Amino acid sequence: MNAKCVKVLAVISATTLVFALFLLFFEHMTQKQNREPSEKFLVNFVFADIAGIAVKNNLGSLALMVRDGQIICLDQPTDTKMNTSLIKSFFYRMTHIPVYDELEKVSDLDIYGLDSPIATVSVVLNSKEKVRFTLGDQAPFEKGWYVAIEGEKKIYIIDNVSAKMMQYSVDNLRLLDVLPELNAEIKLKDLEMFRLINGEKEIFFTSDPSSKSARFILMLPEKINLDWEKVTKAVFLPLLSITDYSFVSSAGVFADYGLKERGGTELFLTLKGIDTHLFFSEATNGSFFVCREGSNQIISIPEKELSILNVKISDIIGDAIYSVNPADLKSVIISGNGIDFNCNFSGIGNDLHAVLNGNLLSQEESIDFAQIISLLPKSSSIKENTSIERDPSLTIVYKLCDASEHIITIFPSSKHECAVFLDGNAIAMTYSSTVEELVYELEAYL
């Protein structure tokens, strides 16, 4: 082997070694950055050794004791059912808390919020020994919470789930009966009926019982076969994702929370043969109060969990005639049906801003407005003998950021359909109900 070959092999070997070391370093850093709780626990007790636990936090106190192998909630309100599975999960978590990390030789507890803790948990053993630990501030970047065990000089970092449970009250352990049973066993075909009444707006569809697969038919405002994939995305998955809710009241005084009022928001559901009638009212803290017909309970659900209340007909109907990415919009002019809008857009995504007829819309209003005008669903193709009225019901001029321009003109055709023209050419039919829905939503900006 000549000297040149030896030199080449040496370079290749060195490069391979450097690359291997880089991979090992990258794997180590990735594991460190995406760490899970280690096998170390803040507390880790055997159930047979525990007499009970007590929690004290900003919401009050909560005490659980073990009696004849059963977990008893000492603070259970009269005539209130408790969620036994949730109580078991809570009890287990408070006696088996995993640790992310620990800080040693800490002198100033106030830096970590432990001088005035937001929660204290005491675990009492059958031996009369008591272990008490306190919850301080949340760690930077929401990577856990600071906790200290009484009598120790260390500070531990625990996971968000354990920290949230340390802030539970007895209300968090109630058996809530407002929402229908939503779990992984629920399938799309189990959704037999959906009816949303939101002021003057109503969407009502049912499943087709004769179909072996999930098939849905819009009943109101008119009969239309729906796209099951869009029903899944717009209705079914958002319904299953409602997991963050909290108890508010069981007094049954609904008027105090704006519930069951005339013209309010109502949702009727039939899941696996079980009917549920829900009422919603907007709270002042970015959430909704919710109650169910037949129950005295009221719960609170964050607004971000309730996208299902904003579902539109165009969200669940099939193919689009015309769609535009809101990020591509420069301006739009809309006329017809009493509407005369000129709207200019700037920014993209969550930074989208719109000036409508000289008035600056809020960021949320800008995004909503752009989404309203970004999609027009197709009902059928235009036939040669289609009757079309002379005057359009709506004209929309889209001016895009790439300097292109498109004009959508919508003409009434029949009771159920309208003809849609793109740049003067007839392209398809759309549902009259979707045009009415579009006009209704635009009128909110008048």
Short mmCIF file of C-alpha atoms in Angstrom, two decimals:
data_model
loop_
_atom_site.label_atom_id
_atom_site.label_comp_id
_atom_site.label_asym_id
_atom_site.label_seq_id
_atom_site.Cartn_x
_atom_site.Cartn_y
_atom_site.Cartn_z
CA MET A 1 0.00 0.00 0.00
CA ASN A 2 1.55 3.33 -1.03
CA ALA A 3 1.85 6.39 1.18
CA LYS A 4 -0.99 8.18 -0.59
CA CYS A 5 -3.49 5.37 0.20
CA VAL A 6 -2.36 5.25 3.82
CA LYS A 7 -2.92 8.98 4.11
CA VAL A 8 -6.43 8.71 2.61
CA LEU A 9 -7.37 5.84 4.97
CA ALA A 10 -6.09 7.84 7.93
CA VAL A 11 -8.26 10.81 6.98
CA ILE A 12 -11.33 8.54 6.54
CA SER A 13 -10.73 6.86 9.92
CA ALA A 14 -10.34 10.20 11.67
CA THR A 15 -13.52 11.54 10.06
CA THR A 16 -15.46 8.40 11.06
CA LEU A 17 -14.24 8.71 14.66
CA VAL A 18 -15.25 12.38 14.87
CA PHE A 19 -18.70 11.59 13.42
CA ALA A 20 -19.21 8.72 15.90
CA LEU A 21 -18.24 10.97 18.82
CA PHE A 22 -20.66 13.63 17.52
CA LEU A 23 -23.51 11.08 17.42
CA LEU A 24 -22.77 9.98 20.99
CA PHE A 25 -22.68 13.60 22.17
CA PHE A 26 -25.92 14.43 20.29
CA GLU A 27 -27.69 11.39 21.78
CA HIS A 28 -26.53 12.37 25.27
CA MET A 29 -27.71 15.97 24.85
CA THR A 30 -31.06 14.86 23.41
CA GLN A 31 -31.66 12.53 26.34
CA LYS A 32 -30.74 15.27 28.76
CA GLN A 33 -33.00 17.85 27.12
CA ASN A 34 -35.96 15.46 26.84
CA ARG A 35 -35.51 13.85 30.22
CA GLU A 36 -38.27 11.96 31.89
CA PRO A 37 -38.67 11.60 35.65
CA SER A 38 -35.95 9.28 36.92
CA GLU A 39 -36.54 6.17 39.02
CA LYS A 40 -35.97 8.36 42.07
CA PHE A 41 -39.06 9.39 44.00
CA LEU A 42 -39.82 12.25 46.33
CA VAL A 43 -41.99 9.81 48.31
CA ASN A 44 -42.60 6.16 47.49
CA PHE A 45 -44.69 4.30 50.06
CA VAL A 46 -46.31 0.87 50.15
CA PHE A 47 -50.11 1.15 50.38
CA ALA A 48 -50.27 -1.18 53.40
CA ASP A 49 -48.03 1.21 55.38
CA ILE A 50 -50.19 4.31 54.84
CA ALA A 51 -52.80 5.51 57.32
CA GLY A 52 -53.84 8.57 55.31
CA ILE A 53 -52.84 11.80 53.61
CA ALA A 54 -53.79 15.43 54.15
CA VAL A 55 -53.50 18.27 51.64
CA LYS A 56 -53.66 21.97 52.42
CA ASN A 57 -53.56 24.62 49.69
CA ASN A 58 -55.18 27.85 48.49
CA LEU A 59 -58.48 26.02 47.90
CA GLY A 60 -58.70 24.68 51.46
CA SER A 61 -57.93 21.26 52.87
CA LEU A 62 -58.47 17.67 51.77
CA ALA A 63 -58.03 14.55 53.90
CA LEU A 64 -58.08 10.90 52.85
CA MET A 65 -57.69 7.92 55.17
CA VAL A 66 -57.34 4.19 54.68
CA ARG A 67 -59.97 2.07 56.43
CA ASP A 68 -60.21 -1.70 55.90
CA GLY A 69 -58.23 -1.40 52.70
CA GLN A 70 -60.53 1.30 51.28
CA ILE A 71 -59.68 4.97 50.71
CA ILE A 72 -62.18 7.24 52.46
CA CYS A 73 -62.56 10.96 51.71
CA LEU A 74 -63.15 12.63 55.08
CA ASP A 75 -64.22 15.90 53.45
CA GLN A 76 -66.89 14.37 51.21
CA PRO A 77 -69.87 16.76 51.07
CA THR A 78 -73.27 15.42 52.04
CA ASP A 79 -75.28 13.88 49.19
CA THR A 80 -72.29 14.09 46.84
CA LYS A 81 -70.86 11.14 44.95
CA MET A 82 -67.10 10.94 44.66
CA ASN A 83 -65.08 9.61 41.73
CA THR A 84 -63.53 6.50 43.28
CA SER A 85 -61.11 5.85 40.40
CA LEU A 86 -59.89 9.45 40.55
CA ILE A 87 -59.49 9.23 44.34
CA LYS A 88 -57.33 6.11 43.92
CA SER A 89 -55.21 7.85 41.26
CA PHE A 90 -54.83 10.94 43.45
CA PHE A 91 -53.92 8.87 46.53
CA TYR A 92 -51.37 6.84 44.58
CA ARG A 93 -49.79 9.94 43.04
CA MET A 94 -49.44 11.73 46.37
CA THR A 95 -47.59 8.72 47.79
CA HIS A 96 -45.46 7.96 44.69
CA ILE A 97 -44.14 11.26 43.30
CA PRO A 98 -41.30 10.93 40.76
CA VAL A 99 -38.44 13.42 40.76
CA TYR A 100 -36.95 15.20 37.74
CA ASP A 101 -33.95 16.69 39.48
CA GLU A 102 -32.69 17.91 42.84
CA LEU A 103 -30.79 20.92 44.13
CA GLU A 104 -28.49 20.47 47.12
CA LYS A 105 -27.25 22.88 49.81
CA VAL A 106 -29.96 25.45 49.25
CA SER A 107 -30.09 28.28 51.78
CA ASP A 108 -32.74 30.72 50.50
CA LEU A 109 -36.08 28.93 50.21
CA ASP A 110 -37.83 32.15 49.21
CA ILE A 111 -36.06 32.07 45.83
CA TYR A 112 -38.07 28.95 45.02
CA GLY A 113 -41.33 30.07 46.61
CA LEU A 114 -40.96 27.57 49.44
CA ASP A 115 -40.97 30.12 52.27
CA SER A 116 -44.71 30.58 51.61
CA PRO A 117 -45.72 27.35 49.81
CA ILE A 118 -48.88 27.15 47.76
CA ALA A 119 -49.56 23.59 48.92
CA THR A 120 -48.54 21.23 51.73
CA VAL A 121 -49.03 17.46 51.71
CA SER A 122 -48.69 15.26 54.80
CA VAL A 123 -48.45 11.47 54.50
CA VAL A 124 -49.26 9.69 57.77
CA LEU A 125 -48.00 6.13 58.19
CA ASN A 126 -49.43 3.38 60.38
CA SER A 127 -46.28 3.68 62.48
CA LYS A 128 -47.44 7.24 63.40
CA GLU A 129 -44.52 8.64 61.40
CA LYS A 130 -45.43 11.68 59.29
CA VAL A 131 -43.73 12.92 56.12
CA ARG A 132 -44.58 16.45 55.04
CA PHE A 133 -43.57 18.16 51.78
CA THR A 134 -44.37 21.59 50.35
CA LEU A 135 -44.91 22.98 46.84
CA GLY A 136 -43.21 26.20 45.75
CA ASP A 137 -42.91 28.02 42.42
CA GLN A 138 -42.94 26.59 38.93
CA ALA A 139 -39.47 25.97 37.51
CA PRO A 140 -38.28 28.01 34.48
CA PHE A 141 -39.72 27.07 31.08
CA GLU A 142 -42.52 25.16 32.86
CA LYS A 143 -40.18 22.21 33.38
CA GLY A 144 -41.69 21.07 36.68
CA TRP A 145 -42.18 22.57 40.15
CA TYR A 146 -39.98 23.08 43.21
CA VAL A 147 -40.75 20.90 46.23
CA ALA A 148 -39.06 20.51 49.61
CA ILE A 149 -39.43 17.78 52.24
CA GLU A 150 -39.69 19.07 55.79
CA GLY A 151 -36.42 18.53 57.65
CA GLU A 152 -34.25 18.17 54.53
CA LYS A 153 -31.91 20.74 52.97
CA LYS A 154 -32.53 19.66 49.40
CA ILE A 155 -34.99 21.04 46.88
CA TYR A 156 -36.53 18.70 44.35
CA ILE A 157 -38.14 19.32 40.97
CA ILE A 158 -41.29 17.28 40.35
CA ASP A 159 -43.52 16.93 37.29
CA ASN A 160 -46.46 19.20 36.40
CA VAL A 161 -49.09 16.49 36.94
CA SER A 162 -48.04 15.85 40.54
CA ALA A 163 -47.85 19.59 41.24
CA LYS A 164 -51.34 20.13 39.82
CA MET A 165 -52.73 17.35 42.03
CA MET A 166 -51.12 18.92 45.11
CA GLN A 167 -53.39 21.90 44.39
CA TYR A 168 -56.57 19.78 44.30
CA SER A 169 -59.57 20.38 46.52
CA VAL A 170 -62.42 17.99 47.31
CA ASP A 171 -64.24 19.40 44.27
CA ASN A 172 -61.60 17.88 41.98
CA LEU A 173 -62.53 14.43 43.26
CA ARG A 174 -66.28 14.71 42.75
CA LEU A 175 -68.09 12.45 40.33
CA LEU A 176 -69.08 14.91 37.60
CA ASP A 177 -72.07 14.00 35.46
CA VAL A 178 -72.31 17.00 33.13
CA LEU A 179 -70.45 15.70 30.08
CA PRO A 180 -71.24 12.45 28.29
CA GLU A 181 -68.79 9.61 28.74
CA LEU A 182 -65.88 10.40 26.42
CA ASN A 183 -63.11 7.83 26.18
CA ALA A 184 -60.95 5.93 23.72
CA GLU A 185 -63.69 3.32 23.26
CA ILE A 186 -65.99 5.88 21.61
CA LYS A 187 -65.85 5.52 17.82
CA LEU A 188 -67.00 7.91 15.07
CA LYS A 189 -69.95 5.63 14.26
CA ASP A 190 -71.13 6.04 17.89
CA LEU A 191 -71.92 9.70 17.13
CA GLU A 192 -75.57 9.28 16.18
CA MET A 193 -76.78 12.87 16.43
CA PHE A 194 -75.27 16.36 16.72
CA ARG A 195 -77.30 19.53 17.02
CA LEU A 196 -75.73 22.90 17.85
CA ILE A 197 -77.91 25.95 18.49
CA ASN A 198 -75.91 29.15 18.82
CA GLY A 199 -78.23 32.16 18.84
CA GLU A 200 -79.94 32.23 15.44
CA LYS A 201 -77.49 29.72 13.97
CA GLU A 202 -78.29 25.99 13.98
CA ILE A 203 -76.43 22.95 12.67
CA PHE A 204 -78.13 19.57 12.92
CA PHE A 205 -76.89 16.28 11.50
CA THR A 206 -77.50 12.59 12.16
CA SER A 207 -75.78 9.36 11.29
CA ASP A 208 -77.24 7.03 8.68
CA PRO A 209 -78.38 3.93 10.64
CA SER A 210 -78.51 1.84 7.46
CA SER A 211 -74.81 2.40 6.76
CA LYS A 212 -72.23 -0.05 8.14
CA SER A 213 -69.61 2.71 8.21
CA ALA A 214 -69.75 6.23 9.61
CA ARG A 215 -72.02 8.24 7.29
CA PHE A 216 -73.66 11.53 8.22
CA ILE A 217 -76.51 13.60 6.79
CA LEU A 218 -77.03 17.29 7.51
CA MET A 219 -80.71 17.79 8.41
CA LEU A 220 -80.79 21.54 9.06
CA PRO A 221 -80.75 24.04 7.50
CA GLU A 222 -81.18 21.53 4.63
CA LYS A 223 -80.41 17.90 3.80
CA ILE A 224 -76.81 17.39 2.64
CA ASN A 225 -74.51 14.37 2.71
CA LEU A 226 -71.48 15.23 4.83
CA ASP A 227 -67.81 14.41 4.49
CA TRP A 228 -67.04 11.95 7.31
CA GLU A 229 -63.38 12.98 7.43
CA LYS A 230 -64.38 16.61 7.96
CA VAL A 231 -66.94 15.59 10.61
CA THR A 232 -64.11 13.75 12.35
CA LYS A 233 -61.82 16.78 12.27
CA ALA A 234 -64.39 19.50 13.05
CA VAL A 235 -66.69 17.69 15.50
CA PHE A 236 -65.63 14.25 16.72
CA LEU A 237 -61.98 14.86 17.66
CA PRO A 238 -62.67 18.25 19.34
CA LEU A 239 -65.42 16.53 21.33
CA LEU A 240 -63.06 13.81 22.57
CA SER A 241 -60.38 16.39 23.42
CA ILE A 242 -62.51 18.08 26.10
CA THR A 243 -60.52 16.93 29.13
CA ASP A 244 -59.72 20.11 31.06
CA TYR A 245 -62.74 21.06 33.17
CA SER A 246 -63.46 21.85 36.81
CA PHE A 247 -66.38 21.78 39.22
CA VAL A 248 -68.17 25.09 39.91
CA SER A 249 -71.42 24.39 41.73
CA SER A 250 -74.05 21.76 42.50
CA ALA A 251 -76.70 24.16 43.80
CA GLY A 252 -78.65 24.05 40.56
CA VAL A 253 -79.01 27.85 40.40
CA PHE A 254 -78.34 28.14 36.67
CA ALA A 255 -79.50 31.74 36.20
CA ASP A 256 -76.60 32.99 38.35
CA TYR A 257 -74.25 31.69 35.67
CA GLY A 258 -76.23 32.79 32.61
CA LEU A 259 -77.24 29.21 31.81
CA LYS A 260 -80.49 27.97 30.26
CA GLU A 261 -81.34 31.48 29.07
CA ARG A 262 -83.40 32.08 25.95
CA GLY A 263 -81.21 32.47 22.86
CA GLY A 264 -78.20 30.89 24.55
CA THR A 265 -75.87 28.22 23.24
CA GLU A 266 -77.12 24.62 23.40
CA LEU A 267 -75.65 21.34 22.24
CA PHE A 268 -77.63 18.12 21.77
CA LEU A 269 -75.66 14.89 21.39
CA THR A 270 -76.51 11.23 21.01
CA LEU A 271 -73.55 8.94 21.67
CA LYS A 272 -74.06 5.16 21.69
CA GLY A 273 -77.80 5.65 22.18
CA ILE A 274 -77.42 8.05 25.12
CA ASP A 275 -78.88 11.56 24.72
CA THR A 276 -77.17 14.58 26.28
CA HIS A 277 -78.45 18.17 26.29
CA LEU A 278 -75.81 20.75 27.28
CA PHE A 279 -76.11 24.49 27.95
CA PHE A 280 -73.21 26.96 27.67
CA SER A 281 -72.63 30.52 28.84
CA GLU A 282 -69.48 32.59 28.52
CA ALA A 283 -67.63 33.39 31.75
CA THR A 284 -65.29 36.35 32.29
CA ASN A 285 -62.04 34.39 32.63
CA GLY A 286 -61.71 32.94 29.14
CA SER A 287 -63.88 29.93 29.89
CA PHE A 288 -67.48 28.73 29.64
CA PHE A 289 -69.94 27.60 32.29
CA VAL A 290 -71.61 24.34 31.28
CA CYS A 291 -74.57 22.40 32.66
CA ARG A 292 -76.65 19.44 31.51
CA GLU A 293 -80.38 18.91 31.42
CA GLY A 294 -81.21 16.60 34.33
CA SER A 295 -78.18 17.51 36.48
CA ASN A 296 -77.70 20.19 39.14
CA GLN A 297 -73.96 20.39 38.53
CA ILE A 298 -72.19 23.27 36.78
CA ILE A 299 -68.64 22.94 35.48
CA SER A 300 -66.16 25.33 33.86
CA ILE A 301 -64.35 24.53 30.60
CA PRO A 302 -61.60 26.72 29.05
CA GLU A 303 -62.65 28.34 25.77
CA LYS A 304 -59.70 26.73 23.95
CA GLU A 305 -61.26 23.30 24.67
CA LEU A 306 -64.55 24.25 23.02
CA SER A 307 -63.75 24.74 19.33
CA ILE A 308 -66.77 22.52 18.74
CA LEU A 309 -69.02 25.52 19.52
CA ASN A 310 -67.61 27.35 16.49
CA VAL A 311 -68.18 24.61 13.92
CA LYS A 312 -69.67 25.83 10.64
CA ILE A 313 -71.50 24.07 7.83
CA SER A 314 -68.53 24.71 5.55
CA ASP A 315 -66.33 22.80 8.04
CA ILE A 316 -68.20 19.53 7.52
CA ILE A 317 -69.17 19.65 3.83
CA GLY A 318 -66.98 18.12 1.10
CA ASP A 319 -64.72 19.66 -1.55
CA ALA A 320 -64.07 23.38 -1.84
CA ILE A 321 -64.87 25.41 -4.96
CA TYR A 322 -62.38 28.05 -4.01
CA SER A 323 -60.05 28.35 -1.05
CA VAL A 324 -57.32 30.80 -0.17
CA ASN A 325 -54.67 30.79 2.52
CA PRO A 326 -55.31 33.81 4.80
CA ALA A 327 -51.54 34.40 4.79
CA ASP A 328 -51.73 35.07 1.02
CA LEU A 329 -54.42 37.76 1.31
CA LYS A 330 -53.54 41.38 0.60
CA SER A 331 -57.08 42.75 0.41
CA VAL A 332 -60.66 41.71 -0.21
CA ILE A 333 -63.72 43.60 -1.44
CA ILE A 334 -67.17 42.16 -0.66
CA SER A 335 -70.50 43.50 -1.92
CA GLY A 336 -74.10 42.32 -1.98
CA ASN A 337 -76.87 41.41 0.49
CA GLY A 338 -76.44 44.75 2.26
CA ILE A 339 -72.70 44.24 2.69
CA ASP A 340 -70.11 46.67 1.35
CA PHE A 341 -66.68 45.76 2.74
CA ASN A 342 -63.16 46.80 1.82
CA CYS A 343 -60.58 45.02 3.94
CA ASN A 344 -56.77 45.24 3.82
CA PHE A 345 -54.52 42.63 5.45
CA SER A 346 -50.96 42.72 6.79
CA GLY A 347 -48.85 40.19 8.68
CA ILE A 348 -49.24 36.42 8.77
CA GLY A 349 -50.36 33.70 11.17
CA ASN A 350 -51.14 34.93 14.66
CA ASP A 351 -49.75 38.36 13.68
CA LEU A 352 -52.39 38.86 10.98
CA HIS A 353 -54.03 42.31 11.14
CA ALA A 354 -56.96 43.63 9.13
CA VAL A 355 -58.34 47.12 8.50
CA LEU A 356 -62.02 46.82 7.59
CA ASN A 357 -63.65 49.93 6.08
CA GLY A 358 -61.01 52.06 7.81
CA ASN A 359 -61.42 50.36 11.21
CA LEU A 360 -58.55 48.32 12.66
CA LEU A 361 -59.76 44.90 13.78
CA SER A 362 -58.28 43.16 16.78
CA GLN A 363 -55.89 40.30 16.13
CA GLU A 364 -58.58 37.72 16.95
CA GLU A 365 -61.16 39.50 14.77
CA SER A 366 -58.66 39.71 11.90
CA ILE A 367 -57.97 35.97 11.98
CA ASP A 368 -61.67 35.12 12.24
CA PHE A 369 -62.57 37.42 9.33
CA ALA A 370 -59.86 35.92 7.10
CA GLN A 371 -61.06 32.40 7.88
CA ILE A 372 -64.70 33.27 7.13
CA ILE A 373 -63.88 34.32 3.56
CA SER A 374 -61.19 31.71 2.84
CA LEU A 375 -63.36 28.71 1.89
CA LEU A 376 -66.42 28.07 -0.28
CA PRO A 377 -67.66 24.42 -0.39
CA LYS A 378 -68.91 22.66 -3.52
CA SER A 379 -72.34 20.99 -3.73
CA SER A 380 -72.37 19.83 -7.37
CA SER A 381 -71.23 20.63 -10.90
CA ILE A 382 -73.07 23.18 -13.02
CA LYS A 383 -75.30 21.61 -15.69
CA GLU A 384 -76.01 23.24 -19.06
CA ASN A 385 -79.68 23.78 -18.28
CA THR A 386 -79.06 25.27 -14.82
CA SER A 387 -81.30 28.28 -14.19
CA ILE A 388 -79.39 31.26 -12.83
CA GLU A 389 -80.76 34.60 -11.66
CA ARG A 390 -79.44 37.75 -13.32
CA ASP A 391 -78.30 39.65 -10.22
CA PRO A 392 -75.60 38.20 -7.97
CA SER A 393 -76.25 37.79 -4.26
CA LEU A 394 -72.59 38.26 -3.36
CA THR A 395 -69.36 39.31 -5.08
CA ILE A 396 -65.94 38.82 -3.51
CA VAL A 397 -62.74 40.24 -5.04
CA TYR A 398 -59.58 38.62 -3.67
CA LYS A 399 -56.28 40.47 -4.16
CA LEU A 400 -53.32 38.31 -3.21
CA CYS A 401 -49.79 39.15 -2.10
CA ASP A 402 -48.36 37.85 -5.39
CA ALA A 403 -50.33 40.64 -7.20
CA SER A 404 -52.85 38.17 -8.66
CA GLU A 405 -56.59 38.84 -8.41
CA HIS A 406 -59.63 36.55 -8.42
CA ILE A 407 -63.31 37.46 -8.49
CA ILE A 408 -65.93 35.12 -7.03
CA THR A 409 -69.52 35.92 -8.03
CA ILE A 410 -72.41 33.99 -6.48
CA PHE A 411 -75.80 33.87 -8.22
CA PRO A 412 -79.00 32.38 -6.73
CA SER A 413 -80.16 29.35 -8.72
CA SER A 414 -82.70 27.41 -6.68
CA LYS A 415 -83.97 27.16 -3.14
CA HIS A 416 -81.06 24.94 -2.15
CA GLU A 417 -78.20 25.93 -4.45
CA CYS A 418 -76.31 28.92 -5.86
CA ALA A 419 -74.08 29.10 -8.92
CA VAL A 420 -70.49 30.20 -8.41
CA PHE A 421 -68.45 32.00 -11.07
CA LEU A 422 -64.68 32.42 -10.85
CA ASP A 423 -63.30 35.30 -12.93
CA GLY A 424 -66.43 35.24 -15.10
CA ASN A 425 -66.49 31.48 -15.68
CA ALA A 426 -69.14 29.20 -14.18
CA ILE A 427 -67.29 26.58 -12.14
CA ALA A 428 -69.66 24.86 -9.69
CA MET A 429 -72.70 25.02 -7.45
CA THR A 430 -72.62 25.71 -3.72
CA TYR A 431 -75.29 25.29 -1.05
CA SER A 432 -77.61 28.21 -0.39
CA SER A 433 -77.21 27.51 3.32
CA THR A 434 -73.43 28.05 3.16
CA VAL A 435 -73.95 31.40 1.41
CA GLU A 436 -76.51 32.36 4.07
CA GLU A 437 -74.03 31.30 6.74
CA LEU A 438 -71.31 33.42 5.11
CA VAL A 439 -73.60 36.48 4.95
CA TYR A 440 -74.70 35.93 8.56
CA GLU A 441 -71.10 35.84 9.79
CA LEU A 442 -70.12 38.89 7.72
CA GLU A 443 -73.07 40.85 9.13
CA ALA A 444 -71.45 40.60 12.56
CA TYR A 445 -68.79 43.03 11.28
CA LEU A 446 -71.28 45.68 10.12
#
